[in-house]
Amino acid sequence: MALDGKLLARARAKLADIHEANLQEQENRLRRIYLRIPEIESIDAQLRLHMTELVRITISRDDNLKLRLEELEKENLELQARRAELIVGNGYAEDWLEPIYSCPECRDTGYIEGKVCSCLRRLYNKELTEELGVLLRSGDECFDNFDLSLYGETRFAMEFVFNTCRTYANEFSKNSMNMLFQGGTGLGKTFLSACIARVVAEKGFSVCYDTAVSALEAFEMRKFARDAEAAEAASIKVSRMLDCDLMILDDLGTEMTTSVSVSALYTLINTRLVNGKTTIISTNLSDEELKKRYTPQICSRIDGEFTKLPFVGQDIRKIKKEI
């Protein structure tokens, strides 16, 4: 997946903040240990002098260069051994004063041999999720806030739905199945979709979460917008939706059905299937309503490639108002 420069810059800035915090912690440790064990500060000063001396004699091409290098190496090893002895002897871990890295693989640079490290990729994916996750910003979308007691006689069935969604989120991988959340209005499809999105994003995967109206409109804008800037923004959004690890398309069926929207929906579903990307679709439409509204090609892919999860019960929004 080609990375968006703007989001990558934000991810790199966050990684730089992490690196700076680690440097600050390392300096704090050094100050604390110097106060407690002054000899370590003295040893570090001697080691720095040795480095200066090493540079000087190397540049001067001293006739006794080899001998002096051997002497410096021996003195350095003795000083380092004494330093380690003092650190451990005073109850600290042996690596207490070593550089601190949140990612040992890339040492918080974000790159390994010119390629993006997984740590930077995770930060990038979080930026991507925040960029498109307009439905995730109410702040309460987590599994602990899902109230099964509101479902009355259908609680048993909805408990199965809830447990399926939570397990799916916790065990999500790039091989996870596609899912169709199907049922009437106000049964928790959007809420549980958002819960999944939060957990999956926190695991470091890229997640795009948008309504069918907004998502399919982006395809139309990309193709027909007269304003170049709007077309470019729509094109970036479409690329993200096609490429992200998990695409959640909410409220399918609320968009206006046109040849353009149907074509866009087919492109979104089919492209992601071909590329092995995972998609969750939620809809209030029944199977028959889906067949009446969309092409056989779209319905065939949904029937054949998506696991259906039925949401049942009464509109919990109305129930909450009555409580």
PDB file of C-alpha atoms in Angstrom:
ATOM      1  CA  MET A   1       0.000   0.000   0.000  1.00  0.00           C
ATOM      2  CA  ALA A   2       1.340   3.399  -0.997  1.00  0.00           C
ATOM      3  CA  LEU A   3       1.576   5.583   2.090  1.00  0.00           C
ATOM      4  CA  ASP A   4      -0.058   9.001   2.222  1.00  0.00           C
ATOM      5  CA  GLY A   5       2.657  11.620   2.766  1.00  0.00           C
ATOM      6  CA  LYS A   6       0.577  13.765   5.111  1.00  0.00           C
ATOM      7  CA  LEU A   7      -0.344  10.864   7.380  1.00  0.00           C
ATOM      8  CA  LEU A   8       3.187   9.472   7.266  1.00  0.00           C
ATOM      9  CA  ALA A   9       4.555  12.848   8.374  1.00  0.00           C
ATOM     10  CA  ARG A  10       2.170  12.885  11.333  1.00  0.00           C
ATOM     11  CA  ALA A  11       3.150   9.323  12.243  1.00  0.00           C
ATOM     12  CA  ARG A  12       6.847  10.211  12.044  1.00  0.00           C
ATOM     13  CA  ALA A  13       6.249  13.237  14.258  1.00  0.00           C
ATOM     14  CA  LYS A  14       4.635  11.009  16.886  1.00  0.00           C
ATOM     15  CA  LEU A  15       7.537   8.566  16.660  1.00  0.00           C
ATOM     16  CA  ALA A  16       9.940  11.494  17.113  1.00  0.00           C
ATOM     17  CA  ASP A  17       8.017  12.464  20.260  1.00  0.00           C
ATOM     18  CA  ILE A  18       8.384   8.907  21.552  1.00  0.00           C
ATOM     19  CA  HIS A  19      12.111   8.974  20.818  1.00  0.00           C
ATOM     20  CA  GLU A  20      12.486  12.327  22.576  1.00  0.00           C
ATOM     21  CA  ALA A  21      10.623  11.016  25.639  1.00  0.00           C
ATOM     22  CA  ASN A  22      12.953   8.017  25.751  1.00  0.00           C
ATOM     23  CA  LEU A  23      16.004  10.294  25.537  1.00  0.00           C
ATOM     24  CA  GLN A  24      14.611  12.395  28.379  1.00  0.00           C
ATOM     25  CA  GLU A  25      14.055   9.316  30.526  1.00  0.00           C
ATOM     26  CA  GLN A  26      17.583   8.136  29.805  1.00  0.00           C
ATOM     27  CA  GLU A  27      18.964  11.532  30.887  1.00  0.00           C
ATOM     28  CA  ASN A  28      16.836  11.448  34.039  1.00  0.00           C
ATOM     29  CA  ARG A  29      18.215   8.028  34.925  1.00  0.00           C
ATOM     30  CA  LEU A  30      21.748   9.258  34.369  1.00  0.00           C
ATOM     31  CA  ARG A  31      21.251  12.273  36.624  1.00  0.00           C
ATOM     32  CA  ARG A  32      19.744  10.152  39.389  1.00  0.00           C
ATOM     33  CA  ILE A  33      22.509   7.583  39.299  1.00  0.00           C
ATOM     34  CA  TYR A  34      25.236  10.281  39.229  1.00  0.00           C
ATOM     35  CA  LEU A  35      23.784  11.716  42.436  1.00  0.00           C
ATOM     36  CA  ARG A  36      23.668   8.325  44.090  1.00  0.00           C
ATOM     37  CA  ILE A  37      26.959   6.924  42.724  1.00  0.00           C
ATOM     38  CA  PRO A  38      29.382   9.775  41.909  1.00  0.00           C
ATOM     39  CA  GLU A  39      32.059   7.311  40.814  1.00  0.00           C
ATOM     40  CA  ILE A  40      29.996   6.430  37.743  1.00  0.00           C
ATOM     41  CA  GLU A  41      29.990  10.088  36.688  1.00  0.00           C
ATOM     42  CA  SER A  42      33.763  10.117  37.088  1.00  0.00           C
ATOM     43  CA  ILE A  43      34.099   6.954  34.993  1.00  0.00           C
ATOM     44  CA  ASP A  44      31.915   8.408  32.231  1.00  0.00           C
ATOM     45  CA  ALA A  45      34.067  11.551  32.195  1.00  0.00           C
ATOM     46  CA  GLN A  46      37.196   9.421  31.823  1.00  0.00           C
ATOM     47  CA  LEU A  47      35.626   7.433  28.989  1.00  0.00           C
ATOM     48  CA  ARG A  48      34.800  10.677  27.151  1.00  0.00           C
ATOM     49  CA  LEU A  49      38.410  11.838  27.587  1.00  0.00           C
ATOM     50  CA  HIS A  50      39.598   8.549  26.145  1.00  0.00           C
ATOM     51  CA  MET A  51      37.415   9.105  23.068  1.00  0.00           C
ATOM     52  CA  THR A  52      38.942  12.556  22.595  1.00  0.00           C
ATOM     53  CA  GLU A  53      42.415  11.079  22.998  1.00  0.00           C
ATOM     54  CA  LEU A  54      41.586   8.345  20.490  1.00  0.00           C
ATOM     55  CA  VAL A  55      40.616  10.914  17.867  1.00  0.00           C
ATOM     56  CA  ARG A  56      43.733  12.999  18.575  1.00  0.00           C
ATOM     57  CA  ILE A  57      46.258  10.196  18.239  1.00  0.00           C
ATOM     58  CA  THR A  58      44.529   8.817  15.154  1.00  0.00           C
ATOM     59  CA  ILE A  59      44.733  12.167  13.390  1.00  0.00           C
ATOM     60  CA  SER A  60      48.323  12.847  14.525  1.00  0.00           C
ATOM     61  CA  ARG A  61      49.550   9.458  13.255  1.00  0.00           C
ATOM     62  CA  ASP A  62      51.634   8.991  16.362  1.00  0.00           C
ATOM     63  CA  ASP A  63      54.552   6.561  15.930  1.00  0.00           C
ATOM     64  CA  ASN A  64      53.265   4.694  18.978  1.00  0.00           C
ATOM     65  CA  LEU A  65      49.691   4.579  17.606  1.00  0.00           C
ATOM     66  CA  LYS A  66      49.255   0.809  17.901  1.00  0.00           C
ATOM     67  CA  LEU A  67      50.624   0.681  21.435  1.00  0.00           C
ATOM     68  CA  ARG A  68      48.546   3.647  22.561  1.00  0.00           C
ATOM     69  CA  LEU A  69      45.387   2.153  21.029  1.00  0.00           C
ATOM     70  CA  GLU A  70      45.977  -1.065  22.932  1.00  0.00           C
ATOM     71  CA  GLU A  71      46.457   0.865  26.170  1.00  0.00           C
ATOM     72  CA  LEU A  72      43.279   2.863  25.629  1.00  0.00           C
ATOM     73  CA  GLU A  73      41.292  -0.284  24.851  1.00  0.00           C
ATOM     74  CA  LYS A  74      42.545  -1.972  28.032  1.00  0.00           C
ATOM     75  CA  GLU A  75      41.755   1.087  30.168  1.00  0.00           C
ATOM     76  CA  ASN A  76      38.305   1.416  28.619  1.00  0.00           C
ATOM     77  CA  LEU A  77      37.464  -2.226  29.281  1.00  0.00           C
ATOM     78  CA  GLU A  78      38.528  -1.854  32.903  1.00  0.00           C
ATOM     79  CA  LEU A  79      36.471   1.302  33.330  1.00  0.00           C
ATOM     80  CA  GLN A  80      33.403  -0.277  31.699  1.00  0.00           C
ATOM     81  CA  ALA A  81      33.734  -3.356  33.920  1.00  0.00           C
ATOM     82  CA  ARG A  82      33.917  -1.179  37.035  1.00  0.00           C
ATOM     83  CA  ARG A  83      30.935   0.854  35.816  1.00  0.00           C
ATOM     84  CA  ALA A  84      28.831  -2.285  35.306  1.00  0.00           C
ATOM     85  CA  GLU A  85      29.910  -3.568  38.734  1.00  0.00           C
ATOM     86  CA  LEU A  86      28.740  -0.343  40.396  1.00  0.00           C
ATOM     87  CA  ILE A  87      25.393  -0.345  38.568  1.00  0.00           C
ATOM     88  CA  VAL A  88      24.482  -3.935  39.425  1.00  0.00           C
ATOM     89  CA  GLY A  89      25.980  -3.713  42.909  1.00  0.00           C
ATOM     90  CA  ASN A  90      23.660  -0.838  43.762  1.00  0.00           C
ATOM     91  CA  GLY A  91      20.525  -2.727  42.758  1.00  0.00           C
ATOM     92  CA  TYR A  92      20.028  -1.510  39.190  1.00  0.00           C
ATOM     93  CA  ALA A  93      19.527  -3.675  36.132  1.00  0.00           C
ATOM     94  CA  GLU A  94      22.682  -4.181  34.094  1.00  0.00           C
ATOM     95  CA  ASP A  95      21.218  -2.229  31.154  1.00  0.00           C
ATOM     96  CA  TRP A  96      19.787   0.584  33.307  1.00  0.00           C
ATOM     97  CA  LEU A  97      21.891   3.271  31.626  1.00  0.00           C
ATOM     98  CA  GLU A  98      21.717   1.837  28.113  1.00  0.00           C
ATOM     99  CA  PRO A  99      19.821   3.796  25.423  1.00  0.00           C
ATOM    100  CA  ILE A 100      16.044   3.337  25.699  1.00  0.00           C
ATOM    101  CA  TYR A 101      14.145   2.342  22.559  1.00  0.00           C
ATOM    102  CA  SER A 102      10.419   1.689  22.239  1.00  0.00           C
ATOM    103  CA  CYS A 103      11.243  -0.335  19.130  1.00  0.00           C
ATOM    104  CA  PRO A 104      14.546  -2.240  19.418  1.00  0.00           C
ATOM    105  CA  GLU A 105      14.332  -3.295  15.756  1.00  0.00           C
ATOM    106  CA  CYS A 106      14.673   0.199  14.267  1.00  0.00           C
ATOM    107  CA  ARG A 107      15.806   2.025  17.427  1.00  0.00           C
ATOM    108  CA  ASP A 108      12.894   4.434  17.047  1.00  0.00           C
ATOM    109  CA  THR A 109      14.003   5.654  13.621  1.00  0.00           C
ATOM    110  CA  GLY A 110      10.947   4.143  11.897  1.00  0.00           C
ATOM    111  CA  TYR A 111      13.010   2.455   9.190  1.00  0.00           C
ATOM    112  CA  ILE A 112      14.991  -0.738   8.728  1.00  0.00           C
ATOM    113  CA  GLU A 113      17.265  -0.854   5.684  1.00  0.00           C
ATOM    114  CA  GLY A 114      15.216   1.865   4.031  1.00  0.00           C
ATOM    115  CA  LYS A 115      11.868   0.144   4.624  1.00  0.00           C
ATOM    116  CA  VAL A 116       9.114   1.310   6.961  1.00  0.00           C
ATOM    117  CA  CYS A 117       9.362  -0.445  10.330  1.00  0.00           C
ATOM    118  CA  SER A 118       6.288  -2.073  11.864  1.00  0.00           C
ATOM    119  CA  CYS A 119       6.304   0.503  14.676  1.00  0.00           C
ATOM    120  CA  LEU A 120       5.957   3.396  12.231  1.00  0.00           C
ATOM    121  CA  ARG A 121       3.388   1.417  10.260  1.00  0.00           C
ATOM    122  CA  ARG A 122       1.268   1.036  13.407  1.00  0.00           C
ATOM    123  CA  LEU A 123       1.405   4.786  14.054  1.00  0.00           C
ATOM    124  CA  TYR A 124       0.532   5.423  10.409  1.00  0.00           C
ATOM    125  CA  ASN A 125      -2.449   3.078  10.644  1.00  0.00           C
ATOM    126  CA  LYS A 126      -3.715   4.938  13.706  1.00  0.00           C
ATOM    127  CA  GLU A 127      -3.486   8.207  11.796  1.00  0.00           C
ATOM    128  CA  LEU A 128      -5.356   6.630   8.899  1.00  0.00           C
ATOM    129  CA  THR A 129      -8.068   5.363  11.225  1.00  0.00           C
ATOM    130  CA  GLU A 130      -8.486   8.774  12.843  1.00  0.00           C
ATOM    131  CA  GLU A 131      -8.614  10.429   9.423  1.00  0.00           C
ATOM    132  CA  LEU A 132     -11.557   8.377   8.206  1.00  0.00           C
ATOM    133  CA  GLY A 133     -13.091   7.241  11.492  1.00  0.00           C
ATOM    134  CA  VAL A 134     -15.681  10.004  11.752  1.00  0.00           C
ATOM    135  CA  LEU A 135     -18.112   7.566  13.335  1.00  0.00           C
ATOM    136  CA  LEU A 136     -15.682   6.662  16.124  1.00  0.00           C
ATOM    137  CA  ARG A 137     -15.514  10.005  17.861  1.00  0.00           C
ATOM    138  CA  SER A 138     -18.328   9.858  20.410  1.00  0.00           C
ATOM    139  CA  GLY A 139     -15.907   8.171  22.774  1.00  0.00           C
ATOM    140  CA  ASP A 140     -18.118   5.446  24.264  1.00  0.00           C
ATOM    141  CA  GLU A 141     -17.814   2.777  21.592  1.00  0.00           C
ATOM    142  CA  CYS A 142     -16.331  -0.113  23.548  1.00  0.00           C
ATOM    143  CA  PHE A 143     -17.600  -3.603  24.240  1.00  0.00           C
ATOM    144  CA  ASP A 144     -17.940  -2.913  27.972  1.00  0.00           C
ATOM    145  CA  ASN A 145     -20.593  -0.317  27.192  1.00  0.00           C
ATOM    146  CA  PHE A 146     -22.825  -2.669  25.215  1.00  0.00           C
ATOM    147  CA  ASP A 147     -25.937  -3.327  27.347  1.00  0.00           C
ATOM    148  CA  LEU A 148     -27.432  -6.744  26.610  1.00  0.00           C
ATOM    149  CA  SER A 149     -30.195  -6.201  29.177  1.00  0.00           C
ATOM    150  CA  LEU A 150     -31.944  -3.900  26.673  1.00  0.00           C
ATOM    151  CA  TYR A 151     -32.696  -6.794  24.336  1.00  0.00           C
ATOM    152  CA  GLY A 152     -35.288  -8.569  26.496  1.00  0.00           C
ATOM    153  CA  GLU A 153     -36.467 -11.823  24.924  1.00  0.00           C
ATOM    154  CA  THR A 154     -33.840 -11.644  22.190  1.00  0.00           C
ATOM    155  CA  ARG A 155     -30.989 -11.324  24.667  1.00  0.00           C
ATOM    156  CA  PHE A 156     -29.719 -14.887  24.073  1.00  0.00           C
ATOM    157  CA  ALA A 157     -29.448 -14.330  20.316  1.00  0.00           C
ATOM    158  CA  MET A 158     -27.802 -10.933  20.767  1.00  0.00           C
ATOM    159  CA  GLU A 159     -25.376 -12.342  23.320  1.00  0.00           C
ATOM    160  CA  PHE A 160     -24.129 -14.641  20.559  1.00  0.00           C
ATOM    161  CA  VAL A 161     -23.789 -11.623  18.230  1.00  0.00           C
ATOM    162  CA  PHE A 162     -21.944  -9.648  20.895  1.00  0.00           C
ATOM    163  CA  ASN A 163     -19.508 -12.473  21.707  1.00  0.00           C
ATOM    164  CA  THR A 164     -18.872 -13.075  18.004  1.00  0.00           C
ATOM    165  CA  CYS A 165     -18.014  -9.402  17.461  1.00  0.00           C
ATOM    166  CA  ARG A 166     -15.750  -9.202  20.507  1.00  0.00           C
ATOM    167  CA  THR A 167     -13.870 -12.385  19.559  1.00  0.00           C
ATOM    168  CA  TYR A 168     -13.593 -11.183  15.977  1.00  0.00           C
ATOM    169  CA  ALA A 169     -12.040  -7.896  17.118  1.00  0.00           C
ATOM    170  CA  ASN A 170      -9.634  -9.473  19.596  1.00  0.00           C
ATOM    171  CA  GLU A 171      -8.452 -12.109  17.133  1.00  0.00           C
ATOM    172  CA  PHE A 172      -8.490  -9.973  13.997  1.00  0.00           C
ATOM    173  CA  SER A 173      -5.852 -10.712  11.380  1.00  0.00           C
ATOM    174  CA  LYS A 174      -5.424 -10.064   7.693  1.00  0.00           C
ATOM    175  CA  ASN A 175      -7.070 -13.450   7.142  1.00  0.00           C
ATOM    176  CA  SER A 176     -10.224 -12.595   9.092  1.00  0.00           C
ATOM    177  CA  MET A 177     -13.564 -13.233   7.389  1.00  0.00           C
ATOM    178  CA  ASN A 178     -15.803 -10.630   5.797  1.00  0.00           C
ATOM    179  CA  MET A 179     -19.028 -10.000   7.696  1.00  0.00           C
ATOM    180  CA  LEU A 180     -22.519  -8.664   6.968  1.00  0.00           C
ATOM    181  CA  PHE A 181     -24.340  -7.170   9.959  1.00  0.00           C
ATOM    182  CA  GLN A 182     -28.005  -7.412   9.071  1.00  0.00           C
ATOM    183  CA  GLY A 183     -31.096  -6.292  10.984  1.00  0.00           C
ATOM    184  CA  GLY A 184     -33.515  -3.498  11.716  1.00  0.00           C
ATOM    185  CA  THR A 185     -32.827   0.039  12.890  1.00  0.00           C
ATOM    186  CA  GLY A 186     -31.420   0.625  16.379  1.00  0.00           C
ATOM    187  CA  LEU A 187     -30.186  -2.885  17.122  1.00  0.00           C
ATOM    188  CA  GLY A 188     -26.520  -2.041  17.707  1.00  0.00           C
ATOM    189  CA  LYS A 189     -24.968  -2.693  14.306  1.00  0.00           C
ATOM    190  CA  THR A 190     -23.218   0.672  14.142  1.00  0.00           C
ATOM    191  CA  PHE A 191     -22.157   0.530  17.782  1.00  0.00           C
ATOM    192  CA  LEU A 192     -20.608  -2.957  17.563  1.00  0.00           C
ATOM    193  CA  SER A 193     -18.962  -2.052  14.247  1.00  0.00           C
ATOM    194  CA  ALA A 194     -17.350   0.907  15.989  1.00  0.00           C
ATOM    195  CA  CYS A 195     -16.252  -1.313  18.884  1.00  0.00           C
ATOM    196  CA  ILE A 196     -14.550  -3.643  16.420  1.00  0.00           C
ATOM    197  CA  ALA A 197     -12.921  -0.705  14.649  1.00  0.00           C
ATOM    198  CA  ARG A 198     -11.453   0.634  17.886  1.00  0.00           C
ATOM    199  CA  VAL A 199      -9.968  -2.695  18.970  1.00  0.00           C
ATOM    200  CA  VAL A 200      -8.592  -3.547  15.521  1.00  0.00           C
ATOM    201  CA  ALA A 201      -7.045  -0.087  15.147  1.00  0.00           C
ATOM    202  CA  GLU A 202      -5.445  -0.366  18.584  1.00  0.00           C
ATOM    203  CA  LYS A 203      -3.845  -3.634  17.437  1.00  0.00           C
ATOM    204  CA  GLY A 204      -2.032  -1.655  14.728  1.00  0.00           C
ATOM    205  CA  PHE A 205      -4.185  -2.460  11.695  1.00  0.00           C
ATOM    206  CA  SER A 206      -5.450   0.252   9.354  1.00  0.00           C
ATOM    207  CA  VAL A 207      -9.202   0.729   9.608  1.00  0.00           C
ATOM    208  CA  CYS A 208     -11.536   2.834   7.478  1.00  0.00           C
ATOM    209  CA  TYR A 209     -15.006   3.333   8.897  1.00  0.00           C
ATOM    210  CA  ASP A 210     -17.583   5.340   6.984  1.00  0.00           C
ATOM    211  CA  THR A 211     -21.244   5.432   6.029  1.00  0.00           C
ATOM    212  CA  ALA A 212     -22.302   4.077   2.662  1.00  0.00           C
ATOM    213  CA  VAL A 213     -23.528   7.564   1.738  1.00  0.00           C
ATOM    214  CA  SER A 214     -20.154   9.189   2.405  1.00  0.00           C
ATOM    215  CA  ALA A 215     -18.000   6.341   1.111  1.00  0.00           C
ATOM    216  CA  LEU A 216     -19.787   5.932  -2.231  1.00  0.00           C
ATOM    217  CA  GLU A 217     -19.995   9.693  -2.675  1.00  0.00           C
ATOM    218  CA  ALA A 218     -16.183   9.776  -2.628  1.00  0.00           C
ATOM    219  CA  PHE A 219     -16.102   7.497  -5.676  1.00  0.00           C
ATOM    220  CA  GLU A 220     -18.458   9.893  -7.473  1.00  0.00           C
ATOM    221  CA  MET A 221     -16.444  12.950  -6.430  1.00  0.00           C
ATOM    222  CA  ARG A 222     -13.235  11.348  -7.618  1.00  0.00           C
ATOM    223  CA  LYS A 223     -14.734  10.885 -11.064  1.00  0.00           C
ATOM    224  CA  PHE A 224     -16.948  13.920 -11.565  1.00  0.00           C
ATOM    225  CA  ALA A 225     -15.776  16.727  -9.270  1.00  0.00           C
ATOM    226  CA  ARG A 226     -14.932  19.898 -11.181  1.00  0.00           C
ATOM    227  CA  ASP A 227     -12.764  21.229  -8.386  1.00  0.00           C
ATOM    228  CA  ALA A 228      -9.301  19.677  -8.660  1.00  0.00           C
ATOM    229  CA  GLU A 229      -8.680  19.859  -4.918  1.00  0.00           C
ATOM    230  CA  ALA A 230     -11.963  18.121  -4.101  1.00  0.00           C
ATOM    231  CA  ALA A 231     -11.254  15.428  -6.687  1.00  0.00           C
ATOM    232  CA  GLU A 232      -7.794  14.838  -5.229  1.00  0.00           C
ATOM    233  CA  ALA A 233      -9.175  14.563  -1.675  1.00  0.00           C
ATOM    234  CA  ALA A 234     -11.806  12.099  -2.878  1.00  0.00           C
ATOM    235  CA  SER A 235      -9.181  10.079  -4.732  1.00  0.00           C
ATOM    236  CA  ILE A 236      -7.051   9.806  -1.584  1.00  0.00           C
ATOM    237  CA  LYS A 237     -10.082   8.713   0.428  1.00  0.00           C
ATOM    238  CA  VAL A 238     -11.016   6.055  -2.136  1.00  0.00           C
ATOM    239  CA  SER A 239      -7.466   4.714  -2.189  1.00  0.00           C
ATOM    240  CA  ARG A 240      -7.481   4.381   1.578  1.00  0.00           C
ATOM    241  CA  MET A 241     -10.810   2.563   1.561  1.00  0.00           C
ATOM    242  CA  LEU A 242      -9.576   0.138  -1.067  1.00  0.00           C
ATOM    243  CA  ASP A 243      -6.231  -0.509   0.619  1.00  0.00           C
ATOM    244  CA  CYS A 244      -6.884  -0.523   4.396  1.00  0.00           C
ATOM    245  CA  ASP A 245      -6.748  -3.758   6.396  1.00  0.00           C
ATOM    246  CA  LEU A 246     -10.381  -3.451   7.530  1.00  0.00           C
ATOM    247  CA  MET A 247     -13.092  -1.461   5.764  1.00  0.00           C
ATOM    248  CA  ILE A 248     -16.351  -0.960   7.673  1.00  0.00           C
ATOM    249  CA  LEU A 249     -19.196   0.238   5.473  1.00  0.00           C
ATOM    250  CA  ASP A 250     -22.056   1.363   7.690  1.00  0.00           C
ATOM    251  CA  ASP A 251     -25.739   1.716   6.796  1.00  0.00           C
ATOM    252  CA  LEU A 252     -25.654   0.208   3.327  1.00  0.00           C
ATOM    253  CA  GLY A 253     -28.998   1.026   1.715  1.00  0.00           C
ATOM    254  CA  THR A 254     -29.302   4.579   3.001  1.00  0.00           C
ATOM    255  CA  GLU A 255     -27.492   5.983  -0.043  1.00  0.00           C
ATOM    256  CA  MET A 256     -29.349   7.029  -3.203  1.00  0.00           C
ATOM    257  CA  THR A 257     -29.332   4.163  -5.656  1.00  0.00           C
ATOM    258  CA  THR A 258     -27.881   5.314  -8.951  1.00  0.00           C
ATOM    259  CA  SER A 259     -25.823   3.611 -11.618  1.00  0.00           C
ATOM    260  CA  VAL A 260     -22.795   5.489 -10.242  1.00  0.00           C
ATOM    261  CA  SER A 261     -23.331   4.416  -6.610  1.00  0.00           C
ATOM    262  CA  VAL A 262     -23.994   0.798  -7.581  1.00  0.00           C
ATOM    263  CA  SER A 263     -20.847   0.770  -9.719  1.00  0.00           C
ATOM    264  CA  ALA A 264     -18.857   2.294  -6.849  1.00  0.00           C
ATOM    265  CA  LEU A 265     -20.187  -0.311  -4.392  1.00  0.00           C
ATOM    266  CA  TYR A 266     -19.199  -3.125  -6.740  1.00  0.00           C
ATOM    267  CA  THR A 267     -15.722  -1.633  -7.166  1.00  0.00           C
ATOM    268  CA  LEU A 268     -15.262  -1.288  -3.413  1.00  0.00           C
ATOM    269  CA  ILE A 269     -16.431  -4.817  -2.565  1.00  0.00           C
ATOM    270  CA  ASN A 270     -14.840  -6.611  -5.504  1.00  0.00           C
ATOM    271  CA  THR A 271     -11.474  -4.838  -5.350  1.00  0.00           C
ATOM    272  CA  ARG A 272     -11.113  -5.620  -1.674  1.00  0.00           C
ATOM    273  CA  LEU A 273     -12.080  -9.264  -2.221  1.00  0.00           C
ATOM    274  CA  VAL A 274      -9.595  -9.644  -5.082  1.00  0.00           C
ATOM    275  CA  ASN A 275      -6.827  -8.113  -2.931  1.00  0.00           C
ATOM    276  CA  GLY A 276      -7.653 -10.247   0.102  1.00  0.00           C
ATOM    277  CA  LYS A 277      -8.792  -7.292   2.235  1.00  0.00           C
ATOM    278  CA  THR A 278     -11.362  -7.687   4.988  1.00  0.00           C
ATOM    279  CA  THR A 279     -14.701  -5.847   4.898  1.00  0.00           C
ATOM    280  CA  ILE A 280     -17.643  -5.479   7.291  1.00  0.00           C
ATOM    281  CA  ILE A 281     -20.938  -4.184   5.925  1.00  0.00           C
ATOM    282  CA  SER A 282     -23.928  -3.246   8.066  1.00  0.00           C
ATOM    283  CA  THR A 283     -27.407  -2.821   6.611  1.00  0.00           C
ATOM    284  CA  ASN A 284     -31.063  -2.594   7.570  1.00  0.00           C
ATOM    285  CA  LEU A 285     -31.994  -4.377   4.335  1.00  0.00           C
ATOM    286  CA  SER A 286     -33.130  -8.002   4.164  1.00  0.00           C
ATOM    287  CA  ASP A 287     -31.735 -10.438   1.612  1.00  0.00           C
ATOM    288  CA  GLU A 288     -34.698  -9.811  -0.660  1.00  0.00           C
ATOM    289  CA  GLU A 289     -34.320  -6.057  -0.364  1.00  0.00           C
ATOM    290  CA  LEU A 290     -30.616  -6.318  -1.186  1.00  0.00           C
ATOM    291  CA  LYS A 291     -31.433  -8.317  -4.321  1.00  0.00           C
ATOM    292  CA  LYS A 292     -34.013  -5.752  -5.453  1.00  0.00           C
ATOM    293  CA  ARG A 293     -31.659  -2.819  -4.868  1.00  0.00           C
ATOM    294  CA  TYR A 294     -28.293  -4.091  -6.110  1.00  0.00           C
ATOM    295  CA  THR A 295     -26.951  -6.019  -9.078  1.00  0.00           C
ATOM    296  CA  PRO A 296     -26.633  -9.811  -9.126  1.00  0.00           C
ATOM    297  CA  GLN A 297     -22.840  -9.375  -9.174  1.00  0.00           C
ATOM    298  CA  ILE A 298     -22.889  -7.455  -5.883  1.00  0.00           C
ATOM    299  CA  CYS A 299     -25.371  -9.790  -4.208  1.00  0.00           C
ATOM    300  CA  SER A 300     -23.426 -12.823  -5.386  1.00  0.00           C
ATOM    301  CA  ARG A 301     -20.253 -11.546  -3.746  1.00  0.00           C
ATOM    302  CA  ILE A 302     -22.061 -10.716  -0.522  1.00  0.00           C
ATOM    303  CA  ASP A 303     -23.772 -14.122  -0.435  1.00  0.00           C
ATOM    304  CA  GLY A 304     -20.621 -16.030  -1.278  1.00  0.00           C
ATOM    305  CA  GLU A 305     -17.905 -14.115   0.554  1.00  0.00           C
ATOM    306  CA  PHE A 306     -19.563 -12.596   3.648  1.00  0.00           C
ATOM    307  CA  THR A 307     -20.616 -14.309   6.859  1.00  0.00           C
ATOM    308  CA  LYS A 308     -24.020 -12.982   7.869  1.00  0.00           C
ATOM    309  CA  LEU A 309     -24.649 -11.981  11.468  1.00  0.00           C
ATOM    310  CA  PRO A 310     -28.351 -11.298  12.216  1.00  0.00           C
ATOM    311  CA  PHE A 311     -29.221  -8.529  14.696  1.00  0.00           C
ATOM    312  CA  VAL A 312     -32.643  -9.038  16.304  1.00  0.00           C
ATOM    313  CA  GLY A 313     -34.893  -7.353  18.841  1.00  0.00           C
ATOM    314  CA  GLN A 314     -36.613  -3.989  19.267  1.00  0.00           C
ATOM    315  CA  ASP A 315     -35.088  -0.582  18.566  1.00  0.00           C
ATOM    316  CA  ILE A 316     -32.955  -0.002  21.668  1.00  0.00           C
ATOM    317  CA  ARG A 317     -32.865   3.732  21.021  1.00  0.00           C
ATOM    318  CA  LYS A 318     -36.607   3.864  21.705  1.00  0.00           C
ATOM    319  CA  ILE A 319     -36.217   1.583  24.716  1.00  0.00           C
ATOM    320  CA  LYS A 320     -33.556   3.879  26.193  1.00  0.00           C
ATOM    321  CA  LYS A 321     -35.866   6.883  25.845  1.00  0.00           C
ATOM    322  CA  GLU A 322     -38.608   5.048  27.722  1.00  0.00           C
ATOM    323  CA  ILE A 323     -36.346   4.078  30.636  1.00  0.00           C
TER     324      ILE A 323
END
